[in-house]
Short mmCIF file of C-alpha atoms and ligand atoms in Angstrom, two decimals:
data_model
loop_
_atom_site.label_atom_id
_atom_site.label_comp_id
_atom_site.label_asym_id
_atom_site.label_seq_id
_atom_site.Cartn_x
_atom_site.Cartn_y
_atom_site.Cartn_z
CA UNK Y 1 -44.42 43.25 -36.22
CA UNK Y 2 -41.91 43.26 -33.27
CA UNK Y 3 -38.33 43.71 -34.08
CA UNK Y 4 -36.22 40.98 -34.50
CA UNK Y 5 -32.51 41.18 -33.26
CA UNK Y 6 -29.52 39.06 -33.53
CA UNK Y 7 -26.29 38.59 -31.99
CA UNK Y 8 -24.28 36.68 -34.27
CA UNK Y 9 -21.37 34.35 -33.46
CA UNK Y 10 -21.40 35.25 -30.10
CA UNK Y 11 -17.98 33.72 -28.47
CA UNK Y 12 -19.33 32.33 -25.36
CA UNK Y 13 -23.14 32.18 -24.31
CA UNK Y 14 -24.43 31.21 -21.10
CA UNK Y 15 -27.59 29.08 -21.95
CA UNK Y 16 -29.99 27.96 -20.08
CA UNK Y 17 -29.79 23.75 -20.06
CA UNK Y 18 -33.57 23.34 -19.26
CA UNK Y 19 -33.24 19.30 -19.16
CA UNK Y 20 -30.14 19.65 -16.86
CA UNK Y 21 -31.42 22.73 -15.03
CA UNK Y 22 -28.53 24.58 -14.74
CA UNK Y 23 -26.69 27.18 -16.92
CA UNK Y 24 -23.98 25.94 -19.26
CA UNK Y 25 -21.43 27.44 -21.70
CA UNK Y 26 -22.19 27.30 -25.87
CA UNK Y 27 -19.46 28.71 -27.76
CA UNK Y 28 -19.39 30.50 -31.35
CA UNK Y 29 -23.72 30.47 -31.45
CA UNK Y 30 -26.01 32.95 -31.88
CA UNK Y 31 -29.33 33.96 -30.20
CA UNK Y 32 -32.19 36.30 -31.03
CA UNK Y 33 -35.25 37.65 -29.70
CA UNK Y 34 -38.50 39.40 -31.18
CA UNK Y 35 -39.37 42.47 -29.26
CA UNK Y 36 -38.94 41.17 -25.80
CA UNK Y 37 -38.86 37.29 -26.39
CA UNK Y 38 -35.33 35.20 -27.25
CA UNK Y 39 -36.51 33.23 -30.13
CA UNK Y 40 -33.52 31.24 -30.77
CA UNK Y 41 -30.50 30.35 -28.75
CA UNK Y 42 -28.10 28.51 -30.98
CA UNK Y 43 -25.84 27.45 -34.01
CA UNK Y 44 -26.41 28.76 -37.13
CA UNK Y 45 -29.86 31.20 -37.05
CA UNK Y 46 -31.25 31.06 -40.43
CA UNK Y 47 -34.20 33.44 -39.82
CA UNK Y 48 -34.71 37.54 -40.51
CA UNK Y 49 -33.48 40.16 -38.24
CA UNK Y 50 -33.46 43.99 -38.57
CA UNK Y 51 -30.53 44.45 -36.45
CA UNK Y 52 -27.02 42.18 -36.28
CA UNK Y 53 -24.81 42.53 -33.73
CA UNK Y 54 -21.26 40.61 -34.42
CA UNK Y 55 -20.87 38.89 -31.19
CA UNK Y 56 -17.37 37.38 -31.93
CA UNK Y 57 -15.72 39.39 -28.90
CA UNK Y 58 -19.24 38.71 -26.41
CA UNK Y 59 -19.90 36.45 -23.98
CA UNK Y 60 -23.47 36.57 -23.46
CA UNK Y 61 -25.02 36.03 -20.22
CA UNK Y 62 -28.70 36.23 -18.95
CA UNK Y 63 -29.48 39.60 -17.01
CA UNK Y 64 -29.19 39.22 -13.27
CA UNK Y 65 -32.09 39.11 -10.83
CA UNK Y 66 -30.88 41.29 -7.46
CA UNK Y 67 -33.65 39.93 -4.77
CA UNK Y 68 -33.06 42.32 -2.00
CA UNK Y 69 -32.56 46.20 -2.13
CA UNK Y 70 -33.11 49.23 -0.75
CA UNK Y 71 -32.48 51.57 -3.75
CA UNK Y 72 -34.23 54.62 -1.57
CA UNK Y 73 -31.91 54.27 1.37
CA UNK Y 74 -28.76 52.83 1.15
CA UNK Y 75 -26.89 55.25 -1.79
CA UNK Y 76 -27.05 57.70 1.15
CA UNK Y 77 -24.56 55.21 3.02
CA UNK Y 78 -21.67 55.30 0.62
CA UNK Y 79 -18.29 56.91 2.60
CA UNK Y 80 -20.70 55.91 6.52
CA UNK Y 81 -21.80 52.58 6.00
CA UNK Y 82 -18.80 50.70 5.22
CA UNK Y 83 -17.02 50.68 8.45
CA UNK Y 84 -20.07 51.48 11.09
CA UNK Y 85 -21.21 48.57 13.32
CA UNK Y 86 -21.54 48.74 17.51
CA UNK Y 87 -19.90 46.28 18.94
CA UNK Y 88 -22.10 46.17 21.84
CA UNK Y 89 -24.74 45.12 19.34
CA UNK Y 90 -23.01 42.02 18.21
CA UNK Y 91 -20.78 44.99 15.62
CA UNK Y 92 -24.11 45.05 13.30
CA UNK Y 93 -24.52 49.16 12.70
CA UNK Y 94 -28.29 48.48 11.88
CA UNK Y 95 -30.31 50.14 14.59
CA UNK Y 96 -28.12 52.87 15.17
CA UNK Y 97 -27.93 53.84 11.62
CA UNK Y 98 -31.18 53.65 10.92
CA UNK Y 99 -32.21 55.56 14.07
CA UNK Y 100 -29.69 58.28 13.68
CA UNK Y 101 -29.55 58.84 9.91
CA UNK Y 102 -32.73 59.96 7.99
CA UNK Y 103 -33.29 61.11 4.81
CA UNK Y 104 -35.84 63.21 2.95
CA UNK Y 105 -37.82 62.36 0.10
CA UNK Y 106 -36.13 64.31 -2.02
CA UNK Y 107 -32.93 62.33 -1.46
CA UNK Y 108 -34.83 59.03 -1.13
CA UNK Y 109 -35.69 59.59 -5.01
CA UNK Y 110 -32.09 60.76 -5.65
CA UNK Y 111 -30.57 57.92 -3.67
CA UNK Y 112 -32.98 55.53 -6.11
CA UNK Y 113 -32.20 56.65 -9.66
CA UNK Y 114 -28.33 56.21 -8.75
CA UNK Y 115 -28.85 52.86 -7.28
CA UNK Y 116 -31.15 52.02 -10.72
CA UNK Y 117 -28.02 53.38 -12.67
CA UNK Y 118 -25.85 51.37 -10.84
CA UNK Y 119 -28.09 48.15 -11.83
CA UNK Y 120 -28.20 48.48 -15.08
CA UNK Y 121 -24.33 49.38 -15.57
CA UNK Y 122 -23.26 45.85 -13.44
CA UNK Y 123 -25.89 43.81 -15.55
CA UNK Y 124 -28.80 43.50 -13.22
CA UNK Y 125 -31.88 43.12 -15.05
CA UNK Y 126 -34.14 42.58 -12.38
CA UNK Y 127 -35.32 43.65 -8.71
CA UNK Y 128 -37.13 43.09 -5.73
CA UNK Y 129 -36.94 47.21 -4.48
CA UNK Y 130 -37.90 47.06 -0.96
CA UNK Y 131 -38.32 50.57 -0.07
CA UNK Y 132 -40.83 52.74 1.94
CA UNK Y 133 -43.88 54.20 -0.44
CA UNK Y 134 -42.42 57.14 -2.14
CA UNK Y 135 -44.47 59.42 -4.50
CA UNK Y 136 -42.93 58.91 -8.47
CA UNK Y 137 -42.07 55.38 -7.73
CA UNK Y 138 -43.56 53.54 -10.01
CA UNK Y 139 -43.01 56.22 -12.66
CA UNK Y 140 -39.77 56.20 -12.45
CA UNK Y 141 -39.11 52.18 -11.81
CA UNK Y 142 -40.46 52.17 -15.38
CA UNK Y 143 -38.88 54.90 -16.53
CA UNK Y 144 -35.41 53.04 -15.17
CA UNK Y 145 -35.87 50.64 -18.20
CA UNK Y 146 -35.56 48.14 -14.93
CA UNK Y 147 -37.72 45.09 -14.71
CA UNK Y 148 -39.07 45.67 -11.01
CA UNK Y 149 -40.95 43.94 -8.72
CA UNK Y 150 -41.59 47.01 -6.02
CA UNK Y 151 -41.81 45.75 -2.56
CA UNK Y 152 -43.43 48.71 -0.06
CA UNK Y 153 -42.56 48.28 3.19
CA UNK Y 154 -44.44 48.77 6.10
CA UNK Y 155 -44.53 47.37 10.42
CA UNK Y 156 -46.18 47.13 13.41
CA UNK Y 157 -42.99 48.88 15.40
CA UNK Y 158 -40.15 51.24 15.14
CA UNK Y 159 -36.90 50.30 16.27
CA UNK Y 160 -35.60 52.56 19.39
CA UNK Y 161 -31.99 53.06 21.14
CA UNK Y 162 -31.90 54.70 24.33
CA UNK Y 163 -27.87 53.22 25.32
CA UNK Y 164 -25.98 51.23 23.06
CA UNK Y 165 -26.80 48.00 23.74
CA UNK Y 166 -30.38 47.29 23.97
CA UNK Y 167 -32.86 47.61 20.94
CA UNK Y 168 -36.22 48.69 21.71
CA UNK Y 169 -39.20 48.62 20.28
CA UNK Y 170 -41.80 51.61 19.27
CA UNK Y 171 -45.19 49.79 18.69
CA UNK Y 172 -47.72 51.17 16.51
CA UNK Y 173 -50.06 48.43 15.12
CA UNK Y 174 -52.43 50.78 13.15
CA UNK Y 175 -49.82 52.37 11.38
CA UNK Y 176 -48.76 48.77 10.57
CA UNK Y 177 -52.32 47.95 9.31
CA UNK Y 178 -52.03 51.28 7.29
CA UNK Y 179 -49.21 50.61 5.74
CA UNK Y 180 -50.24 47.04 4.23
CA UNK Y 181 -53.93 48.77 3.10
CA UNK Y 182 -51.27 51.27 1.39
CA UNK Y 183 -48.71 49.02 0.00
CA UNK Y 184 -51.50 46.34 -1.71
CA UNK Y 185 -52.77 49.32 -3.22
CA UNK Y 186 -49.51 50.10 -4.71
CA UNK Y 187 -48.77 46.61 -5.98
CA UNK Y 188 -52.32 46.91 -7.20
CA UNK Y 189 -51.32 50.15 -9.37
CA UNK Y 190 -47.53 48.79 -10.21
CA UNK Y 191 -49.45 45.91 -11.74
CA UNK Y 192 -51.53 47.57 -14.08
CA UNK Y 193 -48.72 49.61 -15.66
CA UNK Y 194 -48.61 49.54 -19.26
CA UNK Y 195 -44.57 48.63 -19.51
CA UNK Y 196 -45.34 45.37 -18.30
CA UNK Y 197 -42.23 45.05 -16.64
CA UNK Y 198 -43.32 45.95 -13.34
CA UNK Y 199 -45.04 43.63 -10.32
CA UNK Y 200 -45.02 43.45 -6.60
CA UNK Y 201 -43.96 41.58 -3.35
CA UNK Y 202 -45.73 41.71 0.17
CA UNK Y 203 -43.02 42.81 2.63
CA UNK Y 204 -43.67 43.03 6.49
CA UNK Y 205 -40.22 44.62 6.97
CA UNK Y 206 -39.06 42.43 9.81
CA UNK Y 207 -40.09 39.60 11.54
CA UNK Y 208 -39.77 41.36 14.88
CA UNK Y 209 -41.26 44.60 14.27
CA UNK Y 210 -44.28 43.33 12.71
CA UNK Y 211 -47.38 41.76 14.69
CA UNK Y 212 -48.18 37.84 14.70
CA UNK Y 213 -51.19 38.97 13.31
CA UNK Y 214 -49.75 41.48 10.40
CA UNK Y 215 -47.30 38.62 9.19
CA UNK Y 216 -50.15 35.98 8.77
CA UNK Y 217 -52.39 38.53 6.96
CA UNK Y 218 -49.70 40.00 5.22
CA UNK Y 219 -49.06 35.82 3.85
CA UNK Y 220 -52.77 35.49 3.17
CA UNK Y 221 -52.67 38.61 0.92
CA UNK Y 222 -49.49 37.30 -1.06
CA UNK Y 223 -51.23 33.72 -1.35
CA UNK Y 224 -54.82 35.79 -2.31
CA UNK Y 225 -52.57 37.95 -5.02
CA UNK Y 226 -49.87 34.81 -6.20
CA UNK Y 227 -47.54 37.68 -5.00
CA UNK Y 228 -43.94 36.77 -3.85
CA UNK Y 229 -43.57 37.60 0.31
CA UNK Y 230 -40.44 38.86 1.93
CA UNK Y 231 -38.97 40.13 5.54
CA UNK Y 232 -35.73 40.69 7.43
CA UNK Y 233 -35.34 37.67 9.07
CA UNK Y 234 -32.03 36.19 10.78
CA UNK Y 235 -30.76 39.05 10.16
CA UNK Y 236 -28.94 40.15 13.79
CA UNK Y 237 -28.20 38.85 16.91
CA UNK Y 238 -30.37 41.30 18.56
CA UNK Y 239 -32.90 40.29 16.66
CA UNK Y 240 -32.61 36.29 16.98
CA UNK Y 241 -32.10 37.08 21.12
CA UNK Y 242 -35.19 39.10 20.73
CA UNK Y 243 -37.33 36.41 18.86
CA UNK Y 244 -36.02 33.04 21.06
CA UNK Y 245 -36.98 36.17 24.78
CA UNK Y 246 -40.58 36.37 23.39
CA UNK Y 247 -40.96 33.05 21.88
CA UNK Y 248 -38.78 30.40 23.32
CA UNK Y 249 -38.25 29.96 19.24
CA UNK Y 250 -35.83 30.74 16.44
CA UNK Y 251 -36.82 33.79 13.94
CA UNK Y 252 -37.18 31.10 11.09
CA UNK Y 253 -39.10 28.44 13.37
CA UNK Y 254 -41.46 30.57 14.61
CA UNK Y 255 -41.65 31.80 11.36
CA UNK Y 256 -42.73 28.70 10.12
CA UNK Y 257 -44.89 28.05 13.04
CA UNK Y 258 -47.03 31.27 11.90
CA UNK Y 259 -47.31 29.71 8.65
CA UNK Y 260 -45.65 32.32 6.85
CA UNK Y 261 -42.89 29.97 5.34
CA UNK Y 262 -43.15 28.23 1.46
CA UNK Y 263 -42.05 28.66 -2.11
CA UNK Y 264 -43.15 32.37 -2.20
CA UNK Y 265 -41.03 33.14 1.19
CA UNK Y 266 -37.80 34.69 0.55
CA UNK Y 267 -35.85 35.73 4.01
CA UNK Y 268 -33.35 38.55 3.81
CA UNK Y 269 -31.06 37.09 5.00
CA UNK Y 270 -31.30 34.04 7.11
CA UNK Y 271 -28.23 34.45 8.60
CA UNK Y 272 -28.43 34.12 12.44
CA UNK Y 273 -29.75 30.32 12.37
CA UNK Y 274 -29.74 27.82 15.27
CA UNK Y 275 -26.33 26.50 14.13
CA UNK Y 276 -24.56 29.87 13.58
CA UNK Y 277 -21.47 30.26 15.65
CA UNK Y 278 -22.54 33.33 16.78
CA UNK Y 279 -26.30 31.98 18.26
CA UNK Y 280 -25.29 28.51 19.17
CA UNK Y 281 -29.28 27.56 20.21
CA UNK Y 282 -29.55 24.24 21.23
CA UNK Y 283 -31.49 22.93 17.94
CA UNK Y 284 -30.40 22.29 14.92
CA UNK Y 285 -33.38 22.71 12.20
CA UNK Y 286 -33.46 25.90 10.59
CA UNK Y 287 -31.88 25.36 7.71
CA UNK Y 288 -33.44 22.15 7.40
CA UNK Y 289 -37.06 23.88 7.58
CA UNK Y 290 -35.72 26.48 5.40
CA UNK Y 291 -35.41 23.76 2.69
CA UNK Y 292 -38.25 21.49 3.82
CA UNK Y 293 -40.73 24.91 3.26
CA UNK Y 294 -39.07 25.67 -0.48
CA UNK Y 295 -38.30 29.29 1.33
CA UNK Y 296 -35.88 31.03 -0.45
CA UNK Y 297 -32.72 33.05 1.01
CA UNK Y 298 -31.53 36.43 -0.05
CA UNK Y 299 -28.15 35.86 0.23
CA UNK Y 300 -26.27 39.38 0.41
CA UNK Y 301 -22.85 39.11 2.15
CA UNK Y 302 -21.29 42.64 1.75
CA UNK Y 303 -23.42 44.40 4.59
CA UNK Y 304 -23.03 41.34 6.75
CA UNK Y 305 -18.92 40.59 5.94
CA UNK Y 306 -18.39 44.18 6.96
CA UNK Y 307 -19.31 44.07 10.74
CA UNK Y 308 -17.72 40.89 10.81
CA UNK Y 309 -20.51 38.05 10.13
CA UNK Y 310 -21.24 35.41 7.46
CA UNK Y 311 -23.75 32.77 6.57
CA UNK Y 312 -22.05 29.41 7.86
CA UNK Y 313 -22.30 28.83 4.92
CA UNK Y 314 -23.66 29.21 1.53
CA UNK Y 315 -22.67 25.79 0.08
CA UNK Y 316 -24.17 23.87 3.36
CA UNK Y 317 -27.32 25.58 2.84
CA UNK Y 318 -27.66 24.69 -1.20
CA UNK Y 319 -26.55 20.83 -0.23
CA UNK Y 320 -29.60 21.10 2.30
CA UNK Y 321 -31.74 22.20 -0.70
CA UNK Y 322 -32.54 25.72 0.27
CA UNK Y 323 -33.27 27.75 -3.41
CA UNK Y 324 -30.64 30.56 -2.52
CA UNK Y 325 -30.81 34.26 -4.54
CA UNK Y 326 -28.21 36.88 -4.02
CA UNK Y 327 -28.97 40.55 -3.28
CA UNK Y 328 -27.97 43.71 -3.08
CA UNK Y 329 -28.64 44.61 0.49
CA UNK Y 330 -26.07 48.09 0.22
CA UNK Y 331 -23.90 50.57 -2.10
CA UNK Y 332 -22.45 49.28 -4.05
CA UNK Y 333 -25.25 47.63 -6.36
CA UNK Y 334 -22.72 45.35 -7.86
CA UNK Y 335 -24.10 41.36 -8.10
CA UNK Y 336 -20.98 40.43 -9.81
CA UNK Y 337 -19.06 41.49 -6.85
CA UNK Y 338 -21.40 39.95 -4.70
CA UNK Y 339 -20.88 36.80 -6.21
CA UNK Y 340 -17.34 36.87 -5.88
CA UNK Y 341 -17.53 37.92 -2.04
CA UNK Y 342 -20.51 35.50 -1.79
CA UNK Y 343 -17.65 32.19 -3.48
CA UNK Y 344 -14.82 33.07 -0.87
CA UNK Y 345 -16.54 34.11 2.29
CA UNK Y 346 -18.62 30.42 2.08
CA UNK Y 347 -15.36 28.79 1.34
CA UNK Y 348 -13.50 30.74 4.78
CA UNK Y 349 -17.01 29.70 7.03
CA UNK Y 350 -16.74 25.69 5.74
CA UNK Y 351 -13.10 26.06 5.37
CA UNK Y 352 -13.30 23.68 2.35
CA UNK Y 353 -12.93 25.29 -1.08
CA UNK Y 354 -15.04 22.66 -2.84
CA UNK Y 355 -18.32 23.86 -0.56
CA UNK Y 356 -19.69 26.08 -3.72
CA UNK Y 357 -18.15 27.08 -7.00
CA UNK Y 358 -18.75 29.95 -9.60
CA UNK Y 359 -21.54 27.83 -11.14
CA UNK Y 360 -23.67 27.64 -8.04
CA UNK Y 361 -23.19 31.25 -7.54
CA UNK Y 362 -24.01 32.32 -10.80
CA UNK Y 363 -26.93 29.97 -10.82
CA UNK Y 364 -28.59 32.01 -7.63
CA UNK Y 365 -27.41 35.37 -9.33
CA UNK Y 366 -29.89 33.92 -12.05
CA UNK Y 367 -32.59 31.04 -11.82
CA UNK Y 368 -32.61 30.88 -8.19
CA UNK Y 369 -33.50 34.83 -8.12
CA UNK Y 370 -36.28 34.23 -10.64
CA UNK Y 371 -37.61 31.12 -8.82
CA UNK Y 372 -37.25 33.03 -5.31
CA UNK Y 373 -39.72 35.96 -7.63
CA UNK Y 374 -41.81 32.64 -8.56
CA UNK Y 375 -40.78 33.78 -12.46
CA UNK Y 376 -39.45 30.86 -15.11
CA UNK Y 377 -38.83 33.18 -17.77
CA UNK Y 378 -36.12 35.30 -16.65
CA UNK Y 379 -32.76 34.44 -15.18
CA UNK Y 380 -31.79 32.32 -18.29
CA UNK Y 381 -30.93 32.78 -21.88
CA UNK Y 382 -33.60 30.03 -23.61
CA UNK Y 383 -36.11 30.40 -26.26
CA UNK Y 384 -39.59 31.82 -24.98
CA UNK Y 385 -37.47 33.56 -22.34
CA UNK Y 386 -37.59 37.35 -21.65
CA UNK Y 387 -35.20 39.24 -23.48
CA UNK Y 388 -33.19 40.17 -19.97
CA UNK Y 389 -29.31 39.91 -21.23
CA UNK Y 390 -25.62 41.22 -20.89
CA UNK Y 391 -23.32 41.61 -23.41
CA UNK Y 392 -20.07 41.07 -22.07
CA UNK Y 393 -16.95 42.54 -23.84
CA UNK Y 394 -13.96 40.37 -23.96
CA UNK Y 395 -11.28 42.39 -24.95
CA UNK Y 396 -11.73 44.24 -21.83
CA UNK Y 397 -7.58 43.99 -20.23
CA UNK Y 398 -9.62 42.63 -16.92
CA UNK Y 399 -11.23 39.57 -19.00
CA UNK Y 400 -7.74 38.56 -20.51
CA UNK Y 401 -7.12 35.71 -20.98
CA UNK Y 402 -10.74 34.80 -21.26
CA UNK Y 403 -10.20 31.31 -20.81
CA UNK Y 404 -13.05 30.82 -18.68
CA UNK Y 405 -14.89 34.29 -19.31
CA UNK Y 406 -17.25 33.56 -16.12
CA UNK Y 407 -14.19 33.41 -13.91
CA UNK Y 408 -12.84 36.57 -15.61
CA UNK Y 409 -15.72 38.24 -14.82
CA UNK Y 410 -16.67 37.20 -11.39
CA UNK Y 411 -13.91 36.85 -10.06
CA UNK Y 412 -11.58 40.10 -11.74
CA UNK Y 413 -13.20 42.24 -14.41
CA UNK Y 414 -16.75 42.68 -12.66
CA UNK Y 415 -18.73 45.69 -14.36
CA UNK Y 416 -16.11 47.15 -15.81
CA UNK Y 417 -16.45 44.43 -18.70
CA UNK Y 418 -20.43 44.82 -19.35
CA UNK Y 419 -20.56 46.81 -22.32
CA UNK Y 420 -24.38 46.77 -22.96
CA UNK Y 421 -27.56 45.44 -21.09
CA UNK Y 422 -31.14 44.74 -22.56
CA UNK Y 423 -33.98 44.10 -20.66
CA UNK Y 424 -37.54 43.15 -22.19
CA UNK Y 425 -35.54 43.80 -25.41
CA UNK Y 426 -34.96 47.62 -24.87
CA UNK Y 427 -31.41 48.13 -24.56
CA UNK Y 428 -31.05 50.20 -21.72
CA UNK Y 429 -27.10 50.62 -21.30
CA UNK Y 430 -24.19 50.87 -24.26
CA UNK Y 431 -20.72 50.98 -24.02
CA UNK Y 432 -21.06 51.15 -19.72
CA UNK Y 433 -23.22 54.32 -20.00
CA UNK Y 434 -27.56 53.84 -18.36
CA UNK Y 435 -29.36 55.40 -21.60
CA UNK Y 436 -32.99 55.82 -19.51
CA UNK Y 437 -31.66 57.64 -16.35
CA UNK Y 438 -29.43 60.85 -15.89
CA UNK Y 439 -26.88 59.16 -13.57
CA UNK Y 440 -24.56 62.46 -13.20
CA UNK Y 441 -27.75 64.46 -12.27
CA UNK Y 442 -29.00 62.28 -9.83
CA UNK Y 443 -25.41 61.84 -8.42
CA UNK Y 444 -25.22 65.58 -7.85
CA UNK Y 445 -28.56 65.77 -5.80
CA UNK Y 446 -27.57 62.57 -3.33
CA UNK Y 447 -24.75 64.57 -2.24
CA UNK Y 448 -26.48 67.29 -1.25
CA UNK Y 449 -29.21 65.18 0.56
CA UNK Y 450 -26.44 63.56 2.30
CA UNK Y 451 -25.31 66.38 3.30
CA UNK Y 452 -28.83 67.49 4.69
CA UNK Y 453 -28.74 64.10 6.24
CA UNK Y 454 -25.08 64.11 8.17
CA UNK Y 455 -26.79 67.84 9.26
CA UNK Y 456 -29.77 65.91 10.89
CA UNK Y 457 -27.63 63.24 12.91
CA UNK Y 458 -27.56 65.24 16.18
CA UNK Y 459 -31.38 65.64 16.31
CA UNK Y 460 -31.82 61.82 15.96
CA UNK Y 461 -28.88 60.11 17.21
CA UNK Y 462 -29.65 58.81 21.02
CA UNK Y 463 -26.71 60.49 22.47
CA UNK Y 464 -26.79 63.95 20.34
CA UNK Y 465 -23.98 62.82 18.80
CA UNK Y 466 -22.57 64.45 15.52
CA UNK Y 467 -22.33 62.38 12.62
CA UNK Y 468 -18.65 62.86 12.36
CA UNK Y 469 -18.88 61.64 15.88
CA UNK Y 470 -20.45 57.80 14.47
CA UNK Y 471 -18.58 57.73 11.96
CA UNK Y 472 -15.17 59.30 11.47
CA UNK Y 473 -13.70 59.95 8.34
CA UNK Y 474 -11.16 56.67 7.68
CA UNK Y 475 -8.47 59.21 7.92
CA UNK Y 476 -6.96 62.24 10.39
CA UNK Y 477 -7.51 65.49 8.76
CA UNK Y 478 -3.68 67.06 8.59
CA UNK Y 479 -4.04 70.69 9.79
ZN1 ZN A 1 -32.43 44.44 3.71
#
C-alpha cells in the first residue's frame, strides 16, 4: 500500500480551479496524496494517513515547471555572465561566450548537480534540461529527486567569431545527423527508467545552426515519439538578421513555414519578433502565428534584461493567446525571481501596469509549463495530480505580513521562504537544505572547473584574449 500523507489546515493553498482553469487561493484546507498522487485537496479530510503535517503556518503551492535550462553550462557563468554582452552584437554576450569559454565534462557534471540543488531549494519541481549528452546523466537526473524531461542537444553548425561583429557559421551536417541518432537514443533510455519521473524533448539547438532538413526530421521524430520539441529561436539580433539574409523571412515564420510550429513547439525565447523595437521588420505576424500554431514560449528574462533586451511584452503576447512558460535560461535557477523580473520588465516594455499580474505569471510558472511539456498532471495542486508541491513557510520575516502570501513570495521573500519541496511524493528538500544531492561537494568542484575554464579562454577566445580581459572583475583590485 502506498503511503498516505497529509498536510493539515494548511493556511493558504494554491488549487488548481479545473472548471475556471486557473489557480486560485483556498484557505485553512487540507490536501493529501498516496505515494505520488494528491488524493484530496480540501476542507475537512476524513480519510487515513501515516504522516500529518500541521500546515497552519504553510501556504501550499504546486511545484514549478522551469521549461528552459542549461544545468551543464551556465553554473560555470556565475561572477562572468552577468555583465558580458558586445555591443557590436546588438550587447547579447552569446557567441562570444560560448566561443571563448569551454568547459570539461568534469565540470559540466559539477555545474549540473548545483544547478539541480538550486531547483529543488527555489521550488522547481520540474525541467526541460537542455544540455549536450553527458555520460551519468540520466543517473544522476534521477538521482536529483528532479522530475526531468532531458533535452540533448545537437546542430548542423558551430557558431564562429573571427572580429566582433559578425557571427559565422561552422557547418557540419553529419555531426548534426549524429547527434539526433544519439539524442533519440537517449530519450529512448531516459524513458525506460524505472523512477518514472524522467522523459524527453527533441531539441535542434537553434533554428539557425540546424539544417532545413534536420529541423523537419527532428519535428517528425517528436510527432513519431508524442515527444515535446524545442530550439533557440528569436533569440538575438544576429540571429533574426541572419534568418530574414537567407530567407527573406522571420525566425518564427519560416519556422512555421518548415512546419515545425504546433502545440508541442516551445521557442526559447521568441524574443526578436517582427514587432520588436529592436528588429522593426515590416510585418507584423509573429506573435499572431505564435498563437495561431498553439507554440509555446519559454519566457526567461534574466539573460535577456541583462544585455539590455526584453520581450515587448509578456502580457501582449498572453492577450494574443500564446501558452507562455517561464525558464531558467542562467545562474541563478531561481523561477520565483524570474517571475518577479518577468511582472515588472512586461509592465516597463507596455508601460501599463495592468498588462500582466502575479496570477498570469504564476499561472506560466505552473500550467502553462506543463502544457508547453504537453503534461495535465503537474503544475497544479488537484486530485489525481502528481504529488509535485512546495511548502511555503509563513513566518519567514520576508513573508510578513502575509496578506497576500503569493505577493510575499514573488515579489520579496523568494526561496528564502520554501521550507520543503516534494516531488512524485518523495520529499526531496527540508528546512531549505536538497536531501538527494551533496550541494557543498558539487559547489567545491565547479570552482575548480571554472577555474580550468577562465585558464582555457586565451586558447579559444578570437583575439587571444585573457578571460580577465572579457570580463573584468566589477571592481579595481587596490594594490
Ligand atoms: Zn537557452
Amino acid at each position: 500500500m502506498a503511503t498516505t500523507t497529509l498536510i493539515r489546515n494548511a493556511a493558504w493553498i494554491v488549487a488548481w480551479d479545473a472548471a475556471a482553469g486557473h489557480h486560485a487561493y483556498l484557505r485553512d484546507a487540507d490536501l493529501a496524496f498516496s505515494g505520488n498522487t494528491i488524493t484530496f485537496v480540501g476542507k475537512g479530510y476524513a480519510g487515513a494517513a501515516d504522516e500529518t503535517i500541521d500546515g497552519r503556518a504553510v501556504m501550499l503551492i504546486p511545484g514549478l515547471v522551469d521549461i528552459h535550462s542549461h544545468p551543464s553550462t551556465e553554473p560555470f557563468f556565475r561572477g562572468i555572465r552577468e555583465e558580458h554582452g558586445v555591443p557590436a552584437m546588438f550587447m547579447s554576450g552569446l557567441y562570444e561566450r560560448s566561443f571563448a569559454f569551454r568547459t570539461d565534462a568534469e565540470g559540466r557534471r559539477a555545474g549540473k548537480t548545483v544547478a539541480y540543488c538550486e531547483m529543488l531549494r527555489t521550488g522547481i519541481t520540474s525541467i526541460a534540461d537542455l544540455s549536450g549528452p553527458d555520460p551519468g546523466w540520466i543517473d544522476l537526473a534521477a538521482d536529483s529527486g528532479l522530475r526531468v524531461f532531458l533535452a540533448p542537444g545537437y546542430a548542423s553548425a558551430r557558431w564562429h567569431l573571427e572580429n566582433e561583429w559578425q557571427l559565422k557559421y561552422l557547418w557540419d551536417e553529419d555531426a548534426g545527423k549524429r547527434g539526433f541518432r544519439d539524442a533519440l537514443a537517449l530519450i529512448e533510455q531516459a524513458g525506460r527508467h524505472p523512477s518514472g519521473r524522467l522523459s524527453g524533448v527533441i531539441f535542434p539547438a537553434q533554428i539557425d545552426t540546424c539544417t532545413e532538413a534536420l529541423l523537419r526530421e527532428s519535428w517528425e521524430a517528436a510527432e513519431a515519439r508524442n515527444l515535446p520539441f524545442t530550439t533557440h529561436c528569436a533569440q538575438s539580433v544576429n540571429e533574426f538578421n541572419e534568418m530574414v539574409a537567407r530567407h527573406g523571412r522571420t525566425p518564427i515564420r519560416w519556422a512555421r513555414d518548415i512546419g515545425i510550429l504546433g502545440p508541442r513547439a516551445i521557442l526559447g525565447h521568441a524574443i526578436f519578433t517582427d514587432e520588436h523595437s529592436w528588429t522593426r521588420w515590416h510585418t507584423h505576424d509573429d506573435v499572431r502565428i505564435l498563437a495561431e500554431t498553439g507554440t509555446s514560449v519559454a519566457h526567461c528574462p534574466s539573460p535577456f534584461a541583462r544585455y539590455g533586451h526584453t520581450l515587448e511584452d509578456f502580457g501582449r503576447y498572453r492577450r494574443a493567446g500564446v501558452n507562455m512558460g517561464l525558464g531558467t535560461d542562467v545562474s541563478p535557477h531561481n523561477l520565483i525571481e524570474e517571475m518577479r523580473l518577468a511582472a515588472i520588465l512586461a509592465r516597463v516594455a507596455a508601460r501599463d501596469i495592468k498588462t500582466t499580474s502575479t496570477g498570469e505569471l504564476f499561472h506560466a510558472a505552473t500550467v502553462g509549463g506543463a502544457q508547453a511539456l504537453g503534461r495535465d498532471d503537474i503544475g497544479r495542486l488537484a486530485v489525481g495530480a502528481r504529488a509535485d508541491l512546495v511548502l511555503v513557510d509563513l513566518t519567514n520575516p520576508f513573508m510578513l505580513p502575509a496578506r497576500d502570501p503569493l505577493r510575499s513570495l514573488v515579489y520579496t521573500a523568494a526561496d528564502r521562504a520554501v521550507h520543503s519541496v516534494f516531488v512524485d511524493g518523495c520529499k526531496v528538500v527540508d528546512a531549505g537544505r536538497v536531501l538527494t544531492l551533496d550541494h557543498a561537494e558539487a559547489l567545491g568542484l565547479l570552482a575548480e572547473a571554472q577555474a580550468r575554464m577562465m585558464d582555457q579562454v586565451p586558447s579559444h577566445d578570437w583575439a587571444r584574449r585573457r578571460a580577465e580581459d572579457i570580463v573584468p572583475l566589477s571592481l579595481p583590485a587596490l594594490v
